[in-house]
Tab-separated table of C-alpha atoms and ligand atoms in Angstrom:
chain	number	residue	atom	x	y	z
A	30	MET	CA	-89.852	-157.365	52.499
A	31	GLU	CA	-88.950	-155.064	55.347
A	32	LYS	CA	-89.856	-151.195	54.798
A	33	ILE	CA	-86.804	-149.204	53.826
A	34	ARG	CA	-86.535	-146.265	56.037
A	35	THR	CA	-83.704	-143.668	55.984
A	36	ARG	CA	-82.684	-140.730	57.935
A	37	PHE	CA	-80.902	-137.631	57.540
A	38	ALA	CA	-79.502	-136.791	61.170
A	39	PRO	CA	-77.769	-133.064	61.029
A	40	SER	CA	-76.518	-131.248	63.948
A	41	PRO	CA	-77.655	-127.803	63.996
A	42	THR	CA	-74.662	-125.885	63.186
A	43	GLY	CA	-76.112	-123.085	61.485
A	44	PHE	CA	-75.347	-124.011	57.930
A	45	MET	CA	-76.155	-126.470	55.280
A	46	HIS	CA	-72.700	-128.026	54.359
A	47	LEU	CA	-72.828	-129.372	50.620
A	48	GLY	CA	-71.614	-132.962	52.105
A	49	GLY	CA	-74.746	-132.802	54.467
A	50	LEU	CA	-77.027	-131.816	51.619
A	51	ARG	CA	-75.565	-134.745	49.361
A	52	THR	CA	-76.316	-137.097	52.482
A	53	ALA	CA	-79.725	-135.720	52.665
A	54	LEU	CA	-80.014	-136.474	48.910
A	55	TYR	CA	-78.978	-139.729	49.105
A	56	CYS	CA	-81.072	-140.973	51.743
A	57	TYR	CA	-84.049	-139.201	50.060
A	58	LEU	CA	-83.399	-141.030	46.797
A	59	TYR	CA	-82.629	-144.276	48.214
A	60	SER	CA	-85.957	-144.223	50.321
A	61	LYS	CA	-88.007	-142.917	47.642
A	62	LYS	CA	-86.652	-145.568	45.066
A	63	HIS	CA	-88.043	-148.466	47.104
A	64	GLY	CA	-91.153	-146.915	48.200
A	65	GLY	CA	-89.691	-146.040	51.708
A	66	ASP	CA	-89.682	-143.215	54.503
A	67	PHE	CA	-87.428	-140.596	54.820
A	68	ILE	CA	-86.929	-139.160	58.264
A	69	LEU	CA	-85.359	-135.966	59.457
A	70	ARG	CA	-83.815	-136.118	62.844
A	71	ILE	CA	-82.184	-133.094	64.686
A	72	GLU	CA	-78.912	-134.038	66.375
A	73	ASP	CA	-78.570	-131.408	69.053
A	74	THR	CA	-77.197	-133.084	72.445
A	75	ASP	CA	-74.061	-130.978	72.183
A	76	GLN	CA	-75.595	-128.069	73.874
A	77	GLU	CA	-72.355	-126.217	73.604
A	78	ARG	CA	-72.453	-126.196	70.108
A	79	PHE	CA	-76.186	-124.918	70.087
A	80	VAL	CA	-76.573	-122.159	67.474
A	81	GLU	CA	-79.626	-119.796	67.279
A	82	GLY	CA	-81.749	-120.443	64.381
A	83	ALA	CA	-79.852	-123.323	63.076
A	84	VAL	CA	-82.663	-125.600	62.739
A	85	GLU	CA	-84.537	-123.336	60.500
A	86	VAL	CA	-81.457	-123.249	58.070
A	87	ILE	CA	-81.950	-127.179	57.883
A	88	TYR	CA	-85.553	-126.856	57.357
A	89	SER	CA	-85.367	-124.366	54.538
A	90	SER	CA	-82.327	-125.698	52.745
A	91	LEU	CA	-83.919	-129.047	52.387
A	92	ASN	CA	-87.120	-127.457	51.364
A	93	GLU	CA	-85.708	-125.177	48.967
A	94	SER	CA	-83.697	-128.417	47.470
A	95	GLY	CA	-86.665	-130.349	47.169
A	96	ILE	CA	-85.543	-132.892	49.544
A	97	CYS	CA	-88.850	-133.796	51.268
A	98	TYR	CA	-89.052	-135.529	54.476
A	99	ASP	CA	-91.894	-137.690	55.467
A	100	GLU	CA	-91.417	-137.535	59.363
A	101	GLY	CA	-89.359	-134.851	61.317
A	102	PRO	CA	-89.690	-132.333	64.047
A	103	ASP	CA	-92.080	-129.882	62.096
A	104	LYS	CA	-93.629	-132.595	60.099
A	105	GLY	CA	-94.453	-135.071	63.028
A	106	GLY	CA	-94.717	-138.909	62.810
A	107	GLU	CA	-95.126	-141.929	64.758
A	108	PHE	CA	-91.686	-141.931	66.040
A	109	GLY	CA	-91.214	-138.594	67.499
A	110	PRO	CA	-89.899	-136.503	69.125
A	111	TYR	CA	-87.640	-136.003	66.302
A	112	VAL	CA	-85.135	-133.607	68.015
A	113	GLN	CA	-82.637	-135.596	70.086
A	114	SER	CA	-82.551	-133.030	73.042
A	115	GLU	CA	-86.399	-133.817	73.763
A	116	ARG	CA	-85.744	-137.536	73.987
A	117	LYS	CA	-82.996	-137.208	77.204
A	118	ALA	CA	-85.287	-139.512	79.274
A	119	ILE	CA	-85.445	-142.484	76.516
A	120	TYR	CA	-81.530	-142.250	76.402
A	121	LEU	CA	-81.061	-142.753	80.156
A	122	GLU	CA	-83.557	-145.553	80.186
A	123	TYR	CA	-81.752	-147.334	77.335
A	124	ALA	CA	-78.318	-146.529	79.050
A	125	LYS	CA	-79.234	-148.144	82.413
A	126	LYS	CA	-80.523	-151.124	80.468
A	127	LEU	CA	-77.103	-151.471	78.641
A	128	VAL	CA	-75.681	-151.144	82.130
A	129	GLU	CA	-77.423	-154.153	83.319
A	130	LEU	CA	-76.717	-156.183	80.128
A	131	GLY	CA	-72.890	-155.693	80.787
A	132	GLY	CA	-72.668	-153.527	77.747
A	133	ALA	CA	-71.984	-150.209	79.697
A	134	TYR	CA	-70.941	-149.124	83.146
A	135	TYR	CA	-70.777	-145.813	85.495
A	136	CYS	CA	-67.529	-143.966	85.785
A	137	PHE	CA	-66.856	-141.455	88.503
A	138	CYS	CA	-63.402	-140.581	87.417
A	139	THR	CA	-62.227	-137.019	87.765
A	140	LYS	CA	-60.871	-134.864	85.068
A	141	GLU	CA	-57.502	-134.943	87.030
A	142	ARG	CA	-57.279	-138.661	86.998
A	143	LEU	CA	-58.415	-138.940	83.367
A	144	GLU	CA	-55.662	-136.513	82.419
A	145	SER	CA	-53.159	-138.597	84.241
A	146	LEU	CA	-53.737	-141.337	81.761
A	147	THR	CA	-52.068	-139.704	78.955
A	148	ASP	CA	-49.162	-141.364	77.813
A	149	GLU	CA	-45.600	-139.794	76.378
A	150	ASN	CA	-47.249	-139.184	73.118
A	151	GLY	CA	-50.193	-137.311	74.319
A	152	ASN	CA	-52.609	-140.052	73.626
A	153	ARG	CA	-55.107	-141.099	76.317
A	154	LYS	CA	-57.019	-144.461	76.527
A	155	TYR	CA	-59.427	-145.191	79.477
A	156	ASP	CA	-58.104	-147.871	81.677
A	157	LYS	CA	-61.661	-149.517	82.663
A	158	HIS	CA	-60.917	-148.241	86.270
A	159	CYS	CA	-64.575	-147.925	87.130
A	160	LEU	CA	-65.643	-151.205	85.461
A	161	LYS	CA	-64.272	-152.884	88.670
A	162	LEU	CA	-66.806	-151.041	91.185
A	163	SER	CA	-69.204	-153.306	92.673
A	164	LYS	CA	-73.164	-152.608	92.129
A	165	GLU	CA	-73.355	-151.479	95.926
A	166	GLU	CA	-70.863	-149.072	95.508
A	167	VAL	CA	-71.869	-147.522	92.072
A	168	GLU	CA	-75.366	-147.164	93.753
A	169	ALA	CA	-74.144	-145.475	96.867
A	170	ARG	CA	-71.979	-142.920	95.112
A	171	ILE	CA	-74.782	-141.799	92.712
A	172	ALA	CA	-77.151	-141.613	95.603
A	173	ALA	CA	-74.435	-139.361	97.206
A	174	GLY	CA	-74.916	-137.394	94.515
A	175	GLU	CA	-71.459	-137.706	92.966
A	176	PRO	CA	-71.248	-136.815	89.099
A	177	TYR	CA	-70.959	-139.564	86.788
A	178	VAL	CA	-70.788	-140.618	83.090
A	179	ILE	CA	-71.951	-143.821	81.406
A	180	ARG	CA	-69.069	-145.578	79.255
A	181	GLN	CA	-69.354	-148.195	76.799
A	182	ASN	CA	-67.691	-151.537	77.659
A	183	ILE	CA	-65.598	-152.446	74.895
A	184	PRO	CA	-64.133	-155.944	74.911
A	185	LEU	CA	-60.252	-155.996	75.117
A	186	GLU	CA	-59.844	-158.658	72.662
A	187	GLY	CA	-61.501	-159.639	69.339
A	188	THR	CA	-62.684	-158.323	65.912
A	189	SER	CA	-65.816	-156.826	64.908
A	190	VAL	CA	-66.864	-157.427	61.196
A	191	TYR	CA	-69.715	-155.745	59.049
A	192	GLU	CA	-70.900	-155.417	55.570
A	193	ASP	CA	-71.255	-151.679	54.191
A	194	MET	CA	-72.912	-151.645	50.989
A	195	VAL	CA	-70.468	-149.360	49.360
A	196	PHE	CA	-67.061	-150.074	51.023
A	197	GLY	CA	-67.776	-153.832	51.636
A	198	THR	CA	-66.221	-155.883	54.623
A	199	ILE	CA	-65.092	-153.865	57.264
A	200	SER	CA	-63.456	-155.205	60.133
A	201	VAL	CA	-61.945	-153.273	63.210
A	202	ASP	CA	-60.118	-154.860	66.144
A	203	TYR	CA	-61.576	-154.178	69.786
A	204	ALA	CA	-58.338	-153.165	70.958
A	205	ASP	CA	-58.306	-150.263	68.699
A	206	LEU	CA	-61.585	-148.962	69.980
A	207	GLU	CA	-62.336	-146.854	73.487
A	208	ASP	CA	-64.582	-147.065	76.093
A	209	ASN	CA	-66.393	-143.876	74.942
A	210	ILE	CA	-68.585	-141.689	76.970
A	211	LEU	CA	-72.598	-142.927	76.019
A	212	ILE	CA	-74.175	-140.625	78.652
A	213	LYS	CA	-72.284	-137.384	79.828
A	214	SER	CA	-72.507	-135.742	83.231
A	215	ASP	CA	-75.060	-133.467	82.196
A	216	GLY	CA	-77.322	-136.670	81.631
A	217	LEU	CA	-77.385	-136.028	77.835
A	218	PRO	CA	-76.292	-138.613	75.513
A	219	THR	CA	-73.200	-138.482	73.352
A	220	TYR	CA	-73.637	-139.242	69.463
A	221	ASN	CA	-72.172	-142.493	70.001
A	222	PHE	CA	-75.162	-143.717	72.145
A	223	ALA	CA	-77.970	-141.541	70.634
A	224	ASN	CA	-77.640	-142.675	67.042
A	225	VAL	CA	-77.816	-146.407	68.219
A	226	VAL	CA	-80.834	-146.088	70.153
A	227	ASP	CA	-82.805	-143.352	67.858
A	228	ASP	CA	-82.080	-145.498	64.760
A	229	HIS	CA	-83.393	-148.573	66.440
A	230	LEU	CA	-86.624	-147.166	67.813
A	231	MET	CA	-87.430	-145.200	64.479
A	232	LYS	CA	-87.026	-148.237	62.801
A	233	ILE	CA	-84.519	-147.131	60.504
A	234	SER	CA	-83.383	-149.744	58.005
A	235	HIS	CA	-80.527	-148.227	56.041
A	236	VAL	CA	-78.058	-145.772	58.014
A	237	ILE	CA	-76.656	-143.497	55.077
A	238	ARG	CA	-73.717	-141.054	56.219
A	239	GLY	CA	-70.286	-140.045	55.681
A	240	THR	CA	-67.316	-142.046	55.666
A	241	GLU	CA	-65.998	-140.774	59.088
A	242	TYR	CA	-68.247	-143.056	60.806
A	243	LEU	CA	-67.256	-146.109	58.878
A	244	SER	CA	-64.422	-147.247	61.529
A	245	SER	CA	-66.674	-146.190	64.707
A	246	THR	CA	-69.593	-148.345	63.298
A	247	PRO	CA	-68.293	-151.524	64.941
A	248	LYS	CA	-68.988	-149.925	68.463
A	249	TYR	CA	-72.292	-149.326	67.337
A	250	ASN	CA	-72.852	-152.827	66.200
A	251	LEU	CA	-71.681	-154.047	69.592
A	252	MET	CA	-74.835	-152.101	71.324
A	253	TYR	CA	-77.306	-153.443	68.698
A	254	ASP	CA	-75.925	-156.795	69.543
A	255	THR	CA	-76.102	-156.543	73.382
A	256	PHE	CA	-79.479	-155.092	73.379
A	257	GLY	CA	-80.522	-158.098	70.947
A	258	TRP	CA	-81.518	-155.407	68.384
A	259	GLU	CA	-81.427	-156.089	64.505
A	260	ARG	CA	-78.274	-154.019	63.055
A	261	PRO	CA	-79.434	-151.595	60.350
A	262	HIS	CA	-77.665	-151.965	56.866
A	263	TYR	CA	-74.945	-149.184	56.479
A	264	ILE	CA	-74.195	-147.100	53.487
A	265	HIS	CA	-71.040	-144.873	54.199
A	266	LEU	CA	-70.570	-142.109	51.410
A	267	PRO	CA	-67.132	-140.920	50.147
A	268	ILE	CA	-65.348	-137.780	51.237
A	269	ILE	CA	-65.656	-134.548	48.981
A	270	MET	CA	-62.535	-132.788	48.391
A	271	LYS	CA	-62.183	-129.285	47.341
A	272	ASP	CA	-59.212	-130.057	45.321
A	273	GLN	CA	-56.577	-133.080	45.275
A	274	THR	CA	-55.288	-132.641	48.700
A	275	ARG	CA	-58.042	-130.640	50.470
A	276	LYS	CA	-61.017	-131.745	52.092
A	277	LEU	CA	-64.315	-129.660	51.243
A	278	SER	CA	-64.497	-128.482	54.694
A	279	LYS	CA	-66.980	-126.949	56.733
A	280	ARG	CA	-64.675	-124.055	57.592
A	281	TYR	CA	-64.747	-122.772	53.917
A	282	GLY	CA	-67.750	-120.749	53.601
A	283	ASP	CA	-67.796	-121.639	50.089
A	284	ALA	CA	-68.978	-125.146	50.735
A	285	ASN	CA	-72.468	-124.097	51.995
A	286	PHE	CA	-75.622	-124.347	50.198
A	287	ASP	CA	-76.850	-120.871	51.172
A	288	ASP	CA	-73.733	-119.256	49.957
A	289	PHE	CA	-73.953	-120.960	46.854
A	290	VAL	CA	-77.711	-119.475	46.377
A	291	ASN	CA	-76.632	-116.306	47.449
A	292	LYS	CA	-73.913	-116.406	44.595
A	293	GLY	CA	-76.588	-116.969	41.911
A	294	TYR	CA	-76.873	-120.642	41.808
A	295	LEU	CA	-80.598	-122.380	41.756
A	296	PRO	CA	-81.222	-124.857	44.156
A	297	GLU	CA	-82.237	-127.514	41.518
A	298	ALA	CA	-78.773	-126.878	39.820
A	299	ILE	CA	-76.858	-127.357	43.110
A	300	VAL	CA	-78.976	-130.388	44.107
A	301	ASN	CA	-78.248	-132.087	40.613
A	302	TYR	CA	-74.623	-131.321	41.157
A	303	VAL	CA	-74.472	-132.472	44.511
A	304	ALA	CA	-76.000	-135.836	43.249
A	305	LEU	CA	-72.854	-136.254	41.243
A	306	LEU	CA	-70.505	-135.803	43.540
A	307	GLY	CA	-69.990	-139.729	44.326
A	308	TRP	CA	-72.696	-141.374	42.394
A	309	SER	CA	-72.311	-141.900	38.504
A	310	PRO	CA	-75.910	-143.096	36.888
A	311	LYS	CA	-75.296	-145.895	34.518
A	312	GLU	CA	-76.973	-144.110	31.827
A	313	ASN	CA	-74.064	-141.537	32.012
A	314	VAL	CA	-76.718	-138.602	32.209
A	315	GLU	CA	-75.660	-135.568	33.932
A	316	LYS	CA	-78.772	-133.124	34.154
A	317	MET	CA	-81.505	-134.903	35.853
A	318	THR	CA	-84.881	-133.823	37.655
A	319	MET	CA	-85.383	-135.028	41.045
A	320	ALA	CA	-87.825	-137.618	39.500
A	321	GLN	CA	-85.145	-138.989	37.222
A	322	MET	CA	-82.630	-139.268	40.044
A	323	ILE	CA	-85.049	-141.243	41.836
A	324	GLU	CA	-85.599	-143.637	39.184
A	325	LEU	CA	-82.006	-143.801	38.326
A	326	PHE	CA	-80.396	-144.095	41.617
A	327	SER	CA	-78.435	-147.094	42.716
A	328	LEU	CA	-75.825	-148.023	45.073
A	329	ASP	CA	-73.957	-149.828	42.420
A	330	GLY	CA	-72.899	-146.329	40.981
A	331	VAL	CA	-71.895	-144.751	44.407
A	332	SER	CA	-68.114	-144.679	44.514
A	333	LYS	CA	-65.627	-145.555	47.248
A	334	SER	CA	-63.117	-142.852	46.152
A	335	PRO	CA	-63.411	-139.131	47.273
A	336	SER	CA	-65.090	-137.137	44.663
A	337	ILE	CA	-63.532	-133.858	43.687
A	338	PHE	CA	-65.637	-130.776	43.729
A	339	ASP	CA	-65.895	-129.175	40.294
A	340	ASP	CA	-66.791	-125.433	40.175
A	341	VAL	CA	-66.754	-125.488	36.466
A	342	LYS	CA	-68.934	-128.335	36.064
A	343	LEU	CA	-71.335	-126.762	38.705
A	344	ARG	CA	-71.279	-123.431	36.806
A	345	TRP	CA	-72.062	-125.119	33.551
A	346	LEU	CA	-74.849	-127.173	34.921
A	347	ASN	CA	-76.626	-123.928	36.396
A	348	GLY	CA	-76.164	-122.280	33.136
A	349	GLU	CA	-78.225	-125.036	31.799
A	350	TYR	CA	-80.980	-124.634	34.109
A	351	LEU	CA	-80.919	-120.970	33.786
A	352	LYS	CA	-81.391	-121.358	29.893
A	353	GLU	CA	-84.472	-123.284	30.377
A	354	LEU	CA	-86.525	-120.925	32.568
A	355	SER	CA	-89.058	-118.996	30.956
A	356	ASP	CA	-88.220	-114.970	30.895
A	357	GLU	CA	-90.719	-114.565	33.881
A	358	GLU	CA	-89.023	-117.169	35.799
A	359	PHE	CA	-85.621	-115.790	35.032
A	360	LEU	CA	-86.677	-112.402	36.183
A	361	LYS	CA	-87.850	-113.680	39.399
A	362	VAL	CA	-84.581	-115.419	40.419
A	363	ALA	CA	-82.543	-112.721	38.985
A	364	THR	CA	-84.431	-109.792	40.500
A	365	PRO	CA	-81.805	-109.600	43.620
A	366	PHE	CA	-78.980	-109.450	41.195
A	367	PHE	CA	-80.713	-106.755	39.090
A	368	LYS	CA	-81.091	-105.007	42.317
A	369	GLN	CA	-77.303	-104.969	42.723
A	370	SER	CA	-76.887	-103.088	39.480
A	371	LYS	CA	-77.630	-99.085	39.192
A	372	VAL	CA	-79.458	-99.957	36.309
A	373	TYR	CA	-82.343	-101.272	38.531
A	374	GLY	CA	-85.647	-99.522	37.478
A	375	LYS	CA	-84.359	-97.765	34.594
A	376	TYR	CA	-84.793	-100.504	31.866
A	377	ASP	CA	-86.994	-103.306	31.192
A	378	LEU	CA	-86.182	-106.091	33.188
A	379	LEU	CA	-88.133	-108.790	31.459
A	380	GLN	CA	-86.611	-107.830	28.159
A	381	LEU	CA	-83.120	-108.063	29.864
A	382	SER	CA	-84.104	-111.562	31.227
A	383	ALA	CA	-84.698	-112.508	27.877
A	384	LEU	CA	-81.329	-111.598	26.744
A	385	LEU	CA	-79.303	-112.700	29.630
A	386	LYS	CA	-80.922	-116.047	30.428
A	387	THR	CA	-78.719	-118.011	27.956
A	388	ARG	CA	-75.779	-115.656	28.464
A	389	VAL	CA	-74.952	-116.055	32.150
A	390	GLU	CA	-73.922	-119.243	34.090
A	391	ILE	CA	-74.517	-118.055	37.402
A	392	LEU	CA	-76.896	-114.979	38.231
A	393	SER	CA	-74.136	-113.089	40.206
A	394	GLU	CA	-72.577	-112.237	36.703
A	395	ILE	CA	-75.925	-109.979	35.931
A	396	PRO	CA	-74.471	-106.881	37.283
A	397	ASP	CA	-71.205	-107.166	35.256
A	398	LYS	CA	-73.046	-108.032	32.250
A	399	ILE	CA	-75.145	-105.103	32.258
A	400	ASN	CA	-72.730	-102.301	33.436
A	401	PHE	CA	-72.682	-101.247	29.908
A	402	LEU	CA	-76.124	-99.646	30.426
A	403	GLU	CA	-75.184	-97.495	33.378
A	404	GLU	CA	-71.716	-96.186	32.403
A	405	PHE	CA	-71.250	-94.887	28.918
A	406	GLY	CA	-68.350	-92.368	28.061
A	407	GLU	CA	-64.782	-92.046	26.875
A	408	TYR	CA	-63.698	-95.367	25.656
A	409	ASP	CA	-60.576	-96.488	23.308
A	410	THR	CA	-61.653	-96.173	19.609
A	411	ALA	CA	-59.566	-99.185	18.970
A	412	LEU	CA	-62.289	-101.276	19.836
A	413	PHE	CA	-63.848	-100.632	16.383
A	414	PHE	CA	-60.842	-102.916	15.083
A	415	HIS	CA	-61.985	-106.430	14.449
A	416	LYS	CA	-59.689	-108.270	11.913
A	417	LYS	CA	-62.172	-111.046	11.557
A	418	MET	CA	-65.302	-108.331	10.654
A	419	LYS	CA	-62.733	-106.372	8.549
A	420	THR	CA	-63.492	-103.037	10.608
A	421	ASP	CA	-61.638	-100.245	12.114
A	422	ALA	CA	-62.092	-96.801	13.387
A	423	GLU	CA	-61.695	-95.164	10.099
A	424	LEU	CA	-64.745	-97.413	8.705
A	425	ALA	CA	-66.645	-96.839	11.759
A	426	LYS	CA	-66.327	-93.047	11.096
A	427	THR	CA	-68.122	-93.863	7.692
A	428	VAL	CA	-70.876	-96.127	8.808
A	429	LEU	CA	-71.911	-94.678	12.196
A	430	PRO	CA	-73.976	-91.495	10.585
A	431	TRP	CA	-75.603	-93.949	8.231
A	432	ILE	CA	-76.809	-96.327	11.113
A	433	ARG	CA	-77.544	-93.038	12.980
A	434	GLU	CA	-79.974	-92.402	10.112
A	435	LYS	CA	-81.345	-95.743	10.041
A	436	LEU	CA	-82.328	-95.774	13.670
A	437	ALA	CA	-83.464	-92.352	13.587
A	438	SER	CA	-86.261	-93.017	11.099
A	439	ALA	CA	-87.031	-96.371	12.496
A	440	PRO	CA	-90.830	-96.652	12.356
A	441	SER	CA	-90.713	-98.948	15.493
A	442	PHE	CA	-88.199	-100.088	17.771
A	443	ASP	CA	-88.541	-103.896	17.740
A	444	HIS	CA	-86.287	-106.788	16.986
A	445	ASP	CA	-87.262	-107.149	13.392
A	446	THR	CA	-87.435	-103.817	12.336
A	447	ILE	CA	-83.688	-102.841	13.736
A	448	HIS	CA	-82.468	-106.279	12.384
A	449	ASP	CA	-83.923	-105.539	8.830
A	450	LEU	CA	-82.675	-101.732	8.860
A	451	LEU	CA	-79.123	-102.818	9.741
A	452	ILE	CA	-78.814	-105.936	7.529
A	453	GLY	CA	-80.431	-103.576	4.653
A	454	LEU	CA	-78.016	-101.164	5.027
A	455	ALA	CA	-74.980	-103.496	4.828
A	456	THR	CA	-76.660	-104.982	1.602
A	457	GLU	CA	-77.526	-101.439	0.277
A	458	LYS	CA	-73.651	-100.444	0.775
A	459	GLU	CA	-72.319	-103.691	-0.407
A	460	MET	CA	-70.695	-104.481	2.925
A	461	LYS	CA	-70.475	-107.455	5.186
A	462	ASN	CA	-73.249	-107.768	7.965
A	463	GLY	CA	-70.405	-107.448	10.409
A	464	GLN	CA	-68.904	-104.173	8.981
A	465	ILE	CA	-72.370	-102.455	10.370
A	466	LEU	CA	-73.140	-104.588	13.395
A	467	TRP	CA	-69.486	-104.352	14.900
A	468	PRO	CA	-69.357	-100.780	14.631
A	469	ALA	CA	-72.569	-100.313	16.068
A	470	ARG	CA	-72.044	-102.579	18.976
A	471	VAL	CA	-68.900	-100.738	20.100
A	472	ALA	CA	-70.799	-97.202	19.372
A	473	LEU	CA	-73.644	-98.405	21.658
A	474	SER	CA	-71.778	-99.966	24.474
A	475	GLY	CA	-68.115	-98.674	24.415
A	476	LYS	CA	-67.190	-101.983	25.054
A	477	ASP	CA	-66.114	-105.257	23.134
A	478	VAL	CA	-67.676	-107.960	25.194
A	479	THR	CA	-71.486	-107.451	25.653
A	480	PRO	CA	-74.279	-109.821	26.165
A	481	GLY	CA	-75.903	-109.978	23.021
A	482	GLY	CA	-74.925	-108.002	19.800
A	483	ALA	CA	-75.853	-104.655	18.286
A	484	ILE	CA	-79.460	-105.545	17.721
A	485	GLU	CA	-80.116	-106.733	21.252
A	486	LEU	CA	-77.951	-103.724	22.920
A	487	ALA	CA	-80.179	-101.283	20.717
A	488	LEU	CA	-83.548	-102.936	21.745
A	489	ILE	CA	-82.477	-102.438	25.463
A	490	LEU	CA	-80.956	-99.055	25.159
A	491	GLY	CA	-84.267	-97.625	23.233
A	492	LYS	CA	-84.098	-95.143	20.361
A	493	GLU	CA	-83.256	-92.067	22.290
A	494	GLU	CA	-80.336	-93.856	24.219
A	495	CYS	CA	-78.904	-95.291	21.128
A	496	LEU	CA	-78.923	-92.081	19.166
A	497	ARG	CA	-77.242	-90.476	22.190
A	498	ARG	CA	-74.604	-92.993	22.249
A	499	ILE	CA	-73.924	-92.819	18.519
A	500	ASP	CA	-73.595	-89.293	18.538
A	501	PHE	CA	-71.191	-89.406	21.315
A	502	SER	CA	-69.218	-92.069	19.535
A	503	ILE	CA	-69.136	-90.023	16.247
A	504	ASN	CA	-67.745	-87.291	18.156
A	505	LEU	CA	-65.115	-89.241	19.818
A	506	LEU	CA	-63.838	-90.535	16.368
A	507	ASN	CA	-63.658	-87.125	15.098
A	508	LYS	CA	-61.919	-85.751	17.854
B	793	LIG	N1	-75.141	-135.737	63.814
B	793	LIG	C1	-74.113	-136.418	62.651
B	793	LIG	C2	-73.609	-135.597	62.124
B	793	LIG	O1	-73.969	-134.416	61.658
B	793	LIG	C3	-74.977	-137.652	62.102
B	793	LIG	C4	-74.010	-138.898	61.579
B	793	LIG	C5	-75.080	-140.007	61.120
B	793	LIG	O2	-75.879	-139.717	60.173
B	793	LIG	O3	-75.361	-140.784	61.916
B	793	LIG	O4	-72.384	-135.808	61.446
């Protein structure tokens, strides 16, 4: 059986779009599922779009996502170089070969001549003008230093057919295709040419990429056929939509891997979510480790229809991942978010981590969740009213002094002690637990929504701060 080899071939744009991450992931899953190789190739032939540091973004995003390539620019491999700008001579050699085989031709047309081909609707299709030039004339003009490009020679008639492993039979009439440029006047190849040469030379068995290439693939197949090379198998992936009408586009800053990480999503959760954008495992599971994804991945579950990015589901999944972290692990990933809060350095962050890890879905919620620690002052005493708990400000006036007394006398300030003191108080006074716990919670936070109840709040605040806040609240109630 042929060795399965897939490749992820991003252009270094400066960010890792989630659509790209999904392509990389599916390439990885498919190759690993079948014991194959996964290759990273940098497609940087468009020098005008060069972005400083962009290649490093690709490396780090894949690395953080756990998508490991077997061959690539920084890894090496026997089919390198893996950066297209370092392969210039290879493309030129193959382009010349394609010219000899009749699959391409030199073109010397000026910008002005090309512009004159534009029709009344603004469309332009090259008219094969330079195809008619004799070999001698072409050689003489090149020798004279005239600038040229090399174009693909697409037949005027006929239909090209191929099988896509997701989309099925695809047929495109040659008349709908253009004699695109393969080698530009700067001697560098276009994507249209480089992808074919590289996929062949790198022995790529399965080309996995976005649907935008579905209809241009016949052009590439024509080149494979002319060279006498075996065509790869094709797997085109459905588009990802932001909502019913808009594509999740690179222009939206919110569609980049780094932005999600900075907002407090865990790379594992992002990757897991991205896997589900276009693929449903048969077993209907949603939360999966990378190893499980490799095991379950199958093209049968890859959909043709667009998938819609579901923010709520991503948040939920991230929350599930956060819950599973140990307190120490949570602290590690949460530290940048703790630092955004004024509380940083004043409280026990490990204790806060234990409290928060089951209570946030994304880490950026942290500063808000703990702002009760930093600000405490005048608040509306109507907060003491709670219908279900049967409490109000009047009741709070009665119970807060008791609570203060209990906490003041606490021999130690750990969870069990505080719990026993407060619940014991409710029993002693023949009250519902909530009639002690709710007033305590409000008195300690000045808020109705807090991460955790009275006991957790007391633990984090510590004895001294608890007593100070209760005193303040008693005064407020008696104003
Ligand atoms: N460089 C192309 C892109 O970023 C790669 C397409 C392909 O995988 O063939 O869209």
